[in-house]
C-alpha cells in the first residue's frame, strides 16, 4: 500500500530541491506539525530565544550567500524576533521566516496563540508576508517566498502557517522555479555616469556593504586604482567592501550630515556604490554635500535610490556595475595621488588600569590570526576597531545593519555555522560591549551545542558608553539607566557551557586570546575597560 503524499511531504521535497535543509528555530505547539518526523537529511539549529534565532540565520545566509529558513512560534515568537528582523531587512539578507498559526477551525474565535493579523505583523520589515488561504497552497507559497527573498534587493519574507495544514492530502510534486538574483544597469545611463567620472578632477568612491555582498571586493579595488580615487567606507557600514590597509583608503566618511559634508570637501564628484546616501546617526546639521560637489549613486534597491536626498541614481547589481564601469572610465593616473590615511600606532608606555579600548584592540592586533572574521557590536569602540583591526579580506567583517543591539552574539554563531556549511575553516572573533552582550547571551548555548570555535571578547566598561556620548551631544544631563553595575558576564557564560575568564591586563588578554584560538571551543574573555567617549 503506497503512502499518500501530504502538504508536509510535498513541502519538504520542495525545500530539499531549493537547498533549504537547515532550519533555525525555537519550536512551539503551533510548529510541531511542521517539525514532525523531522528528516535525517535536514539540520535543526535550536536557539533559546527568537531574536537569537533570526540573527543566527541572518549571518548564516550572509556567509553562505544562500537563503536561510527560520521557524518561529506564532505571534509571540515572531514578536520576539522583530528587532533582529529589522537588521536582516536593512542588510538585504534573504530569509524565509515562518511561524505557526492556530488550527483553522479555531481562528474565528481568536484562540490562544493565534496571530490575529499574521500577514501585517512583521511589516514593514519583510518584502512579502502571507498566510495561505488554503492548505494546498502552502508549497506554492514557499516557492513564491523563496523567489521574493532572493530577487534584488534580497530580503526577508514571512509565511504564517496554520498548524493543521501540514497533514492535508496533496498530490505532488511542487512546481520549482528559478529566478534571477542580479540585474545589469541601464547601459546608456551607466555610460553617462562613466563620462562624468572620467571628467572629474578629484573623485571619491564610497563602497558600501552591498559591494561585499555581491562579491565585488576585488572589482572595487580595480575601479579605485584605475580612477586613482580616494575610497571611503560609508556611515555605520555593516560589512567592509575595500581593503582598509590599501593606500587609497581614507577611512569612514562620518556619521552626521556635518561630518560627511566636511569630510567630502575638496572632492568634485562622489560615487556611492552599494550604500545609502547616507545612513546618518546623530543629528548635527550641515550641508549634505559641500558646494561644488556632485554625487552619483549605484544601488540594486529602488527604495534606497528613492530615499537619497541628493545626487543621481542608477539601478543595478553592484558587481556588474563596477565591472562595466571600470571598462568605461578613463585612466586616472594623471590625478594627484590621495594622501595615505594617517594611522596611529603609539600607545603610552605605562599600561592603564582599567585598560583603554586602544590597548585592548592593539593587543588583539598583535595576536590577530590570518583570515580571521570579526563580528563587532561594541558601538562605542568602532573607531578603535577600524584603527587596529582593519578589514583586509572579503567577508571578514560583520556588524548589525539596524542600529539595534543583541545581534552580534548569535550572529557569530551564524557565521561559524555558515563557514562549516561551505567547508571553510577560519577564526571567528566577536567583539561585543557588556551592554550588547546581555540582549542575546543565550546564543552562546547554541555555539556550545554546535561545537563551534568562537572567541568572544567582551569589553566591560560598566555602562552604555555610546548613550553617554549622545547625552552630551543632545545636552540631556541626568538620563537614568546608563550604568551597568553588577554584571558577572563570565559566570553567565560558564552557565551556558562556555570556557570563560576575566582579564585586566594586556598580557593576560593576549595569553587567553591565543589559548582560546587554539582550543577550538567557544570561549568568552571579559576584559575590564575604561569608558570611551565617542566622537559624534
XYZ file of C-alpha atoms in Angstrom:
536
model
C 0.000 0.000 0.000
C 1.528 3.331 -1.079
C 1.839 6.203 1.343
C -0.250 9.156 0.274
C 1.551 12.464 -0.057
C 0.597 15.404 2.097
C 1.359 19.116 2.291
C 4.134 18.098 4.695
C 5.852 15.618 2.341
C 5.424 17.776 -0.766
C 6.775 20.875 1.025
C 9.792 19.056 2.436
C 10.630 17.750 -1.040
C 10.425 21.324 -2.312
C 12.673 22.572 0.490
C 15.242 19.893 -0.462
C 15.209 20.970 -4.085
C 15.777 24.599 -3.024
C 18.661 23.680 -0.706
C 16.735 24.787 2.388
C 17.729 21.874 4.619
C 18.966 23.877 7.615
C 16.183 25.181 9.844
C 16.884 27.802 12.503
C 14.195 27.810 15.120
C 12.644 27.747 18.548
C 9.651 25.385 18.455
C 6.222 25.803 19.960
C 2.972 23.865 19.876
C 1.869 25.515 16.619
C 5.104 24.416 14.882
C 5.209 20.753 15.875
C 3.120 19.621 12.918
C 5.749 21.158 10.630
C 8.617 19.535 12.551
C 7.013 16.070 12.934
C 9.166 13.173 11.672
C 11.979 15.624 11.052
C 14.020 14.215 8.129
C 17.522 12.936 8.805
C 18.941 14.918 5.884
C 17.768 18.208 7.469
C 19.518 20.043 10.324
C 17.640 21.853 13.086
C 19.609 24.642 14.804
C 17.940 25.417 18.117
C 18.136 28.907 19.558
C 16.822 29.648 23.030
C 15.118 32.917 22.049
C 13.680 34.067 18.739
C 15.805 37.209 18.367
C 18.896 34.997 18.577
C 17.395 32.608 16.033
C 16.916 35.395 13.473
C 20.443 36.766 13.956
C 21.979 33.302 13.549
C 20.042 32.726 10.333
C 20.885 36.228 9.094
C 24.650 35.728 9.482
C 24.412 32.161 8.130
C 22.685 33.429 4.974
C 25.177 36.271 4.573
C 28.107 33.882 4.952
C 26.800 31.162 2.634
C 25.107 33.588 0.224
C 22.049 31.336 0.266
C 18.636 31.994 1.785
C 18.035 30.590 5.246
C 14.858 29.062 6.638
C 13.578 30.213 10.041
C 10.758 28.668 12.095
C 9.304 30.757 14.939
C 6.429 30.324 17.376
C 3.172 32.025 16.458
C 2.707 35.740 17.166
C 4.667 35.797 20.441
C 7.777 34.238 18.928
C 7.556 36.432 15.844
C 7.246 39.445 18.125
C 10.421 38.458 19.976
C 12.284 38.289 16.668
C 11.313 41.662 15.200
C 14.358 43.614 16.455
C 16.790 41.407 14.554
C 14.379 41.063 11.643
C 14.902 44.822 11.160
C 18.644 44.169 10.884
C 18.108 41.429 8.284
C 15.879 43.752 6.258
C 18.468 46.539 6.182
C 21.222 44.021 5.396
C 19.332 42.691 2.363
C 19.500 39.176 3.799
C 17.284 36.538 2.132
C 15.408 34.858 4.976
C 12.240 32.770 4.731
C 10.678 33.310 8.146
C 7.777 31.054 9.108
C 5.569 30.936 12.178
C 2.813 28.552 13.157
C -0.779 29.684 13.323
C -3.606 28.166 15.357
C -5.907 25.483 13.915
C -8.094 26.899 11.131
C -11.330 25.758 12.787
C -10.493 27.802 15.907
C -9.377 31.034 14.216
C -12.838 32.603 14.057
C -12.802 32.938 17.854
C -9.302 34.395 18.309
C -7.980 31.396 20.252
C -4.923 31.292 22.491
C -1.677 31.528 20.443
C -3.430 32.779 17.330
C -1.938 35.619 15.313
C -4.882 37.938 14.735
C -3.308 39.741 11.779
C -0.463 37.468 10.801
C 0.436 38.966 7.433
C 0.617 42.506 8.808
C 2.557 41.774 11.990
C 6.108 41.705 10.524
C 5.568 44.600 8.120
C 7.317 46.786 7.051
C 10.405 44.665 7.790
C 9.703 41.952 5.221
C 9.435 42.120 1.433
C 6.373 39.872 1.338
C 4.071 38.483 4.023
C 1.348 35.878 3.541
C -0.929 33.346 5.194
C -2.224 30.800 2.641
C -5.979 30.808 2.098
C -5.945 27.017 1.627
C -3.686 24.293 2.991
C -2.889 23.041 -0.507
C -1.450 26.459 -1.414
C 1.437 26.091 1.041
C 4.112 24.604 -1.276
C 3.414 27.276 -3.881
C 3.587 29.916 -1.141
C 7.024 28.600 -0.154
C 8.172 28.801 -3.767
C 6.961 32.376 -4.064
C 8.580 33.228 -0.717
C 11.906 31.866 -1.974
C 11.638 33.856 -5.213
C 10.784 37.050 -3.364
C 13.587 36.593 -0.827
C 16.426 36.132 -3.319
C 15.446 38.618 -6.030
C 17.168 42.010 -5.726
C 17.008 43.707 -3.416
C 17.158 40.487 -1.400
C 15.487 40.445 1.980
C 13.348 38.553 4.493
C 9.842 37.284 3.747
C 7.216 35.798 6.075
C 4.742 32.902 5.978
C 2.095 32.225 8.638
C 1.051 28.555 8.545
C -1.996 27.103 10.349
C -0.890 24.032 12.268
C -3.488 21.721 10.661
C -2.332 22.461 7.104
C 0.641 20.103 7.166
C -1.321 16.809 7.236
C -3.702 17.830 4.457
C -3.581 15.373 1.498
C -1.839 16.829 -1.557
C -0.567 15.406 -4.795
C 2.996 16.345 -5.614
C 5.478 17.351 -6.675
C 5.517 21.093 -6.147
C 6.409 23.352 -9.053
C 10.046 24.500 -8.777
C 11.009 27.765 -10.442
C 14.286 29.598 -10.890
C 14.598 33.382 -10.682
C 17.354 35.903 -11.381
C 19.383 37.206 -8.451
C 21.104 40.061 -10.283
C 20.274 42.638 -12.895
C 22.518 44.791 -15.040
C 22.407 48.602 -15.060
C 20.958 50.602 -17.949
C 23.976 50.730 -20.315
C 23.296 54.231 -21.625
C 22.852 55.708 -18.171
C 25.980 53.885 -16.989
C 27.900 55.358 -19.946
C 26.854 58.869 -18.891
C 27.987 58.104 -15.343
C 31.334 56.921 -16.699
C 31.765 60.157 -18.664
C 31.128 62.267 -15.575
C 33.548 60.182 -13.519
C 36.244 60.418 -16.200
C 35.839 64.200 -16.306
C 36.144 64.526 -12.524
C 39.262 66.202 -11.164
C 39.195 64.618 -7.669
C 36.613 61.847 -7.367
C 35.770 59.962 -4.194
C 34.448 56.411 -4.041
C 32.193 55.233 -1.220
C 31.868 51.453 -1.430
C 29.048 50.112 0.733
C 28.085 46.730 2.208
C 26.267 45.570 -0.923
C 29.600 45.530 -2.771
C 30.951 42.846 -0.440
C 27.625 41.005 -0.553
C 27.844 40.921 -4.371
C 31.442 39.556 -4.286
C 32.625 42.930 -5.560
C 35.666 43.415 -3.276
C 38.361 42.904 -5.942
C 36.326 44.681 -8.608
C 36.109 47.706 -6.289
C 39.875 47.690 -5.845
C 40.379 47.644 -9.621
C 37.965 50.537 -10.131
C 39.591 52.631 -7.388
C 43.076 52.013 -8.752
C 42.015 52.822 -12.306
C 40.484 56.091 -11.132
C 43.259 56.834 -8.620
C 40.392 57.872 -6.349
C 40.134 58.223 -2.585
C 37.974 55.460 -1.108
C 35.797 55.856 1.983
C 33.614 53.447 3.914
C 30.013 54.634 4.300
C 28.460 55.603 7.622
C 27.939 52.685 10.030
C 28.833 50.015 7.486
C 27.698 46.516 8.424
C 30.266 44.949 6.067
C 33.633 46.094 4.709
C 33.973 46.278 0.927
C 37.533 47.534 0.384
C 40.903 46.621 1.942
C 41.313 49.065 4.789
C 45.117 48.880 4.586
C 45.119 49.999 0.933
C 46.940 53.315 0.175
C 43.768 54.759 -1.378
C 41.604 54.028 1.663
C 40.676 57.105 3.691
C 38.563 55.634 6.499
C 34.937 56.272 7.366
C 33.136 59.185 5.784
C 31.469 60.004 9.131
C 28.035 59.609 10.714
C 26.331 63.027 10.663
C 25.294 65.462 7.952
C 28.003 67.901 9.042
C 30.748 65.285 9.418
C 30.104 63.772 5.995
C 29.802 67.142 4.285
C 33.056 68.313 5.851
C 34.820 65.028 5.029
C 33.943 65.243 1.353
C 35.163 68.817 0.955
C 37.587 69.103 -1.959
C 36.017 66.295 -3.984
C 34.137 67.482 -7.056
C 32.364 64.129 -7.508
C 31.320 61.415 -5.035
C 30.384 57.967 -6.369
C 28.404 55.833 -3.887
C 28.060 52.155 -4.794
C 26.086 49.657 -2.731
C 25.184 52.027 0.099
C 22.600 54.538 1.232
C 23.039 58.278 0.732
C 23.513 58.466 3.667
C 22.874 56.336 6.789
C 23.029 59.133 9.370
C 23.163 58.590 13.133
C 23.478 61.759 15.263
C 21.748 64.930 14.146
C 24.471 67.504 13.587
C 23.234 69.947 10.948
C 25.329 70.923 7.973
C 25.459 70.701 4.196
C 24.709 67.249 2.791
C 27.371 67.888 0.169
C 29.954 70.677 0.007
C 29.388 73.427 -2.531
C 30.604 72.330 -5.961
C 30.390 68.612 -5.200
C 28.107 66.304 -7.200
C 27.023 62.754 -6.341
C 26.269 59.577 -8.285
C 24.682 56.527 -6.642
C 24.526 52.920 -7.866
C 22.281 50.519 -5.944
C 20.095 47.474 -6.595
C 17.440 48.780 -4.195
C 14.890 51.243 -5.639
C 13.868 52.281 -2.119
C 17.453 53.230 -1.266
C 17.718 55.195 -4.509
C 14.433 56.933 -3.818
C 15.439 57.902 -0.279
C 18.663 59.643 -1.325
C 18.380 63.365 -0.627
C 20.971 64.382 -3.212
C 22.540 63.032 -6.388
C 21.596 60.988 -9.443
C 20.928 57.266 -9.111
C 21.350 54.173 -11.252
C 19.812 50.776 -10.513
C 21.992 47.719 -10.972
C 23.902 44.923 -9.293
C 26.991 46.247 -7.516
C 29.488 43.786 -9.011
C 28.158 44.015 -12.578
C 28.010 47.805 -12.378
C 31.568 48.119 -11.062
C 32.967 45.762 -13.709
C 31.179 47.567 -16.539
C 32.114 50.969 -15.149
C 35.799 50.034 -14.857
C 35.869 49.197 -18.564
C 34.235 52.530 -19.462
C 36.047 55.133 -17.347
C 39.222 56.840 -18.431
C 42.567 56.181 -16.776
C 43.106 58.345 -13.699
C 46.890 58.134 -13.445
C 47.114 61.857 -14.155
C 45.178 62.695 -10.999
C 47.016 63.623 -7.826
C 47.530 60.587 -5.584
C 45.389 60.850 -2.425
C 47.455 61.191 0.720
C 47.548 57.913 2.684
C 45.331 57.900 5.752
C 47.380 58.546 8.906
C 47.340 55.626 11.315
C 48.119 55.916 14.998
C 50.119 53.027 16.399
C 51.520 54.649 19.503
C 50.353 53.799 22.994
C 51.517 55.117 26.371
C 54.445 53.157 27.774
C 52.630 52.632 31.059
C 49.597 50.359 30.849
C 46.342 51.890 32.035
C 44.095 50.369 34.664
C 41.398 49.687 33.602
C 42.661 49.197 30.037
C 41.685 51.651 27.342
C 39.879 50.361 24.239
C 43.011 51.237 22.244
C 45.070 48.932 24.457
C 42.553 46.114 24.011
C 42.423 46.420 20.231
C 46.182 46.852 19.929
C 46.657 43.643 21.901
C 44.234 41.757 19.675
C 46.014 43.196 16.644
C 49.338 41.721 17.792
C 47.768 38.287 18.198
C 45.443 38.518 15.193
C 45.355 35.240 13.279
C 45.317 35.095 9.491
C 41.977 35.035 7.688
C 40.003 35.879 10.809
C 36.427 37.084 10.567
C 35.310 39.758 13.035
C 31.770 40.350 14.280
C 31.538 43.657 16.133
C 28.883 45.111 18.422
C 30.926 47.358 20.652
C 29.267 50.531 19.479
C 31.485 52.990 21.312
C 34.756 51.430 20.068
C 34.146 51.062 16.336
C 36.828 53.662 15.606
C 39.379 51.605 17.543
C 38.371 48.504 15.606
C 38.988 50.279 12.289
C 42.314 51.637 13.561
C 43.830 48.422 14.905
C 41.959 45.625 13.101
C 41.402 46.877 9.545
C 39.482 44.570 7.211
C 41.895 43.137 4.648
C 39.804 40.380 3.020
C 36.274 39.948 1.678
C 33.622 38.605 4.048
C 35.812 39.389 7.059
C 33.747 41.986 8.931
C 30.109 41.832 10.037
C 28.016 44.209 12.164
C 24.340 44.884 12.669
C 22.675 46.832 9.878
C 19.871 48.220 12.036
C 21.442 50.067 14.960
C 19.732 47.823 17.494
C 21.844 45.698 19.805
C 21.670 41.982 20.524
C 22.671 40.887 17.014
C 26.357 40.054 17.204
C 26.493 37.323 19.858
C 24.174 34.975 17.920
C 25.396 36.296 14.551
C 28.870 34.955 15.344
C 27.179 31.544 15.674
C 25.616 32.002 12.236
C 28.963 32.949 10.679
C 30.668 29.886 12.172
C 27.826 27.598 11.048
C 27.930 29.153 7.582
C 31.682 28.549 7.339
C 31.180 24.939 8.403
C 28.409 24.506 5.828
C 30.633 25.714 2.980
C 33.709 23.834 4.170
C 35.722 26.867 5.287
C 37.837 26.946 8.449
C 38.785 30.371 9.831
C 38.844 32.001 13.276
C 35.571 33.700 14.268
C 36.083 36.551 16.743
C 33.204 38.544 18.243
C 33.952 41.906 19.882
C 30.997 42.981 21.994
C 30.170 45.564 24.634
C 28.909 44.470 28.030
C 25.506 46.064 27.401
C 25.060 44.474 23.973
C 26.072 41.079 25.308
C 23.048 40.868 27.601
C 20.469 41.062 24.818
C 21.141 37.691 23.185
C 23.504 35.959 25.581
C 21.536 32.731 25.151
C 23.152 32.447 21.694
C 26.248 31.115 23.486
C 24.368 27.936 24.354
C 23.820 27.188 20.671
C 27.507 27.830 19.947
C 28.482 25.282 22.584
C 25.912 22.716 21.470
C 27.103 23.048 17.873
C 30.775 22.685 18.929
C 31.758 25.991 17.336
C 35.172 27.611 17.718
C 34.247 31.233 18.530
C 36.199 33.679 20.668
C 34.027 36.340 22.305
C 35.894 39.358 23.683
C 33.507 41.322 25.893
C 34.601 44.832 26.873
C 33.287 45.532 30.345
C 33.068 49.303 30.909
C 30.064 49.151 33.287
C 27.883 51.473 31.197
C 26.109 52.225 27.932
C 29.025 54.381 26.867
C 27.646 55.393 23.458
C 24.491 56.730 25.119
C 26.520 58.890 27.486
C 28.219 60.405 24.438
C 24.789 61.083 22.955
C 23.630 62.670 26.201
C 26.451 65.195 25.860
C 25.668 65.828 22.192
C 21.962 66.304 22.866
C 22.591 68.306 26.047
C 20.420 65.988 28.145
C 22.018 65.626 31.583
C 20.697 63.284 34.240
C 19.449 60.498 31.953
C 18.820 57.356 34.074
C 19.591 53.764 33.138
C 23.006 54.295 31.550
C 25.112 52.445 34.148
C 25.519 48.654 34.272
C 26.846 47.574 37.665
C 26.868 44.025 38.973
C 27.098 42.012 35.751
C 29.095 38.785 36.160
C 29.423 38.003 32.481
C 31.957 35.208 32.844
C 29.726 33.300 35.280
C 26.745 33.575 32.939
C 28.893 32.306 30.057
C 30.075 29.340 32.132
C 26.475 28.557 32.977
C 25.766 28.260 29.245
C 28.683 25.848 28.796
C 31.479 28.163 27.668
C 35.003 28.454 28.950
C 35.146 31.991 30.352
C 37.804 34.163 32.003
C 38.116 37.693 33.372
C 41.266 39.649 32.465
C 42.546 43.084 33.457
C 45.946 43.372 31.711
C 47.145 43.254 28.112
C 49.458 40.363 28.956
C 46.623 38.222 30.288
C 44.368 39.266 27.413
C 46.922 38.205 24.798
C 47.615 34.909 26.565
C 43.944 33.999 26.947
C 43.136 35.119 23.400
C 45.809 32.838 21.931
C 44.696 29.932 24.150
C 41.096 30.477 23.050
C 42.060 30.404 19.384
C 43.974 27.175 19.917
C 41.231 25.486 21.949
C 38.709 25.089 19.151
C 35.896 25.728 21.635
C 33.530 28.588 22.435
C 35.373 30.958 24.794
C 34.343 34.215 26.444
C 37.070 36.647 27.525
C 35.785 39.511 29.654
C 38.196 42.440 29.788
C 37.612 45.417 32.050
C 37.996 48.681 30.113
C 37.650 52.398 30.570
C 34.534 54.010 29.095
C 35.196 55.563 25.702
C 33.804 58.932 24.693
C 32.618 58.573 21.100
C 33.160 61.428 18.669
C 29.741 62.020 17.136
